[in-house]
XYZ file of C-alpha atoms in Angstrom:
73
model
C 11.287 -39.288 10.303
C 14.122 -37.753 8.711
C 13.178 -38.185 5.600
C 9.832 -36.707 5.820
C 11.787 -33.207 7.476
C 14.117 -32.997 4.532
C 11.334 -33.416 2.367
C 9.055 -30.843 4.100
C 12.361 -27.605 3.949
C 13.046 -28.668 0.073
C 8.756 -29.003 -0.185
C 9.057 -24.506 1.646
C 12.077 -24.468 -0.584
C 10.730 -24.672 -3.836
C 7.647 -22.944 -2.464
C 9.473 -19.782 -1.313
C 11.388 -19.952 -4.664
C 8.499 -20.225 -7.242
C 7.328 -17.564 -4.468
C 9.699 -15.131 -5.472
C 10.172 -15.679 -9.248
C 6.371 -15.065 -9.524
C 7.178 -11.275 -7.842
C 10.163 -9.720 -9.495
C 7.821 -7.199 -10.466
C 9.141 -3.972 -8.456
C 7.904 -1.919 -6.281
C 8.099 2.031 -4.871
C 7.435 2.574 -0.963
C 7.049 5.701 -0.035
C 7.441 7.235 3.304
C 7.713 11.180 4.323
C 10.060 12.167 1.874
C 11.773 9.198 1.488
C 11.161 7.168 -2.002
C 12.882 3.407 -2.623
C 11.622 1.136 -5.031
C 12.454 -2.167 -4.833
C 10.899 -6.332 -5.942
C 8.058 -6.544 -4.083
C 9.885 -10.297 -2.793
C 11.669 -8.045 -0.820
C 9.006 -5.381 1.075
C 7.345 -8.661 1.561
C 10.324 -10.396 3.671
C 10.988 -7.400 5.816
C 7.850 -6.432 6.513
C 7.721 -10.208 7.216
C 10.906 -9.429 9.623
C 10.637 -6.079 11.132
C 6.626 -7.990 12.123
C 9.013 -11.149 14.403
C 10.961 -7.965 16.014
C 8.220 -6.551 16.653
C 6.277 -8.808 17.728
C 8.622 -10.630 19.833
C 9.645 -7.592 22.323
C 6.261 -7.010 22.285
C 5.726 -10.457 24.028
C 9.244 -10.476 26.344
C 7.212 -6.763 27.790
C 3.862 -8.800 27.842
C 4.979 -11.633 29.539
C 8.040 -9.673 32.014
C 4.955 -6.717 33.007
C 2.207 -10.458 34.201
C 5.252 -11.772 35.599
C 5.901 -9.169 38.103
C 2.230 -7.427 38.100
C 0.409 -10.207 40.150
C 1.234 -11.560 43.383
C 0.086 -15.157 45.338
C -1.187 -15.200 48.759
């Protein structure tokens, strides 16, 4: 079973590195008056991390509101 986990990790690492090296072109992101140029891979990674943080925060807010919101009779 351990070898299966190692094989999956190696396969995912190869896929991520292949994606990274296939998307080296730069993209310009503009937000109001700010402008930033970065590789596409970095932009995708930043959006993914931002989504994880906002999703986790939303999940904990909703979970907390449901705990105290219902009464059992």
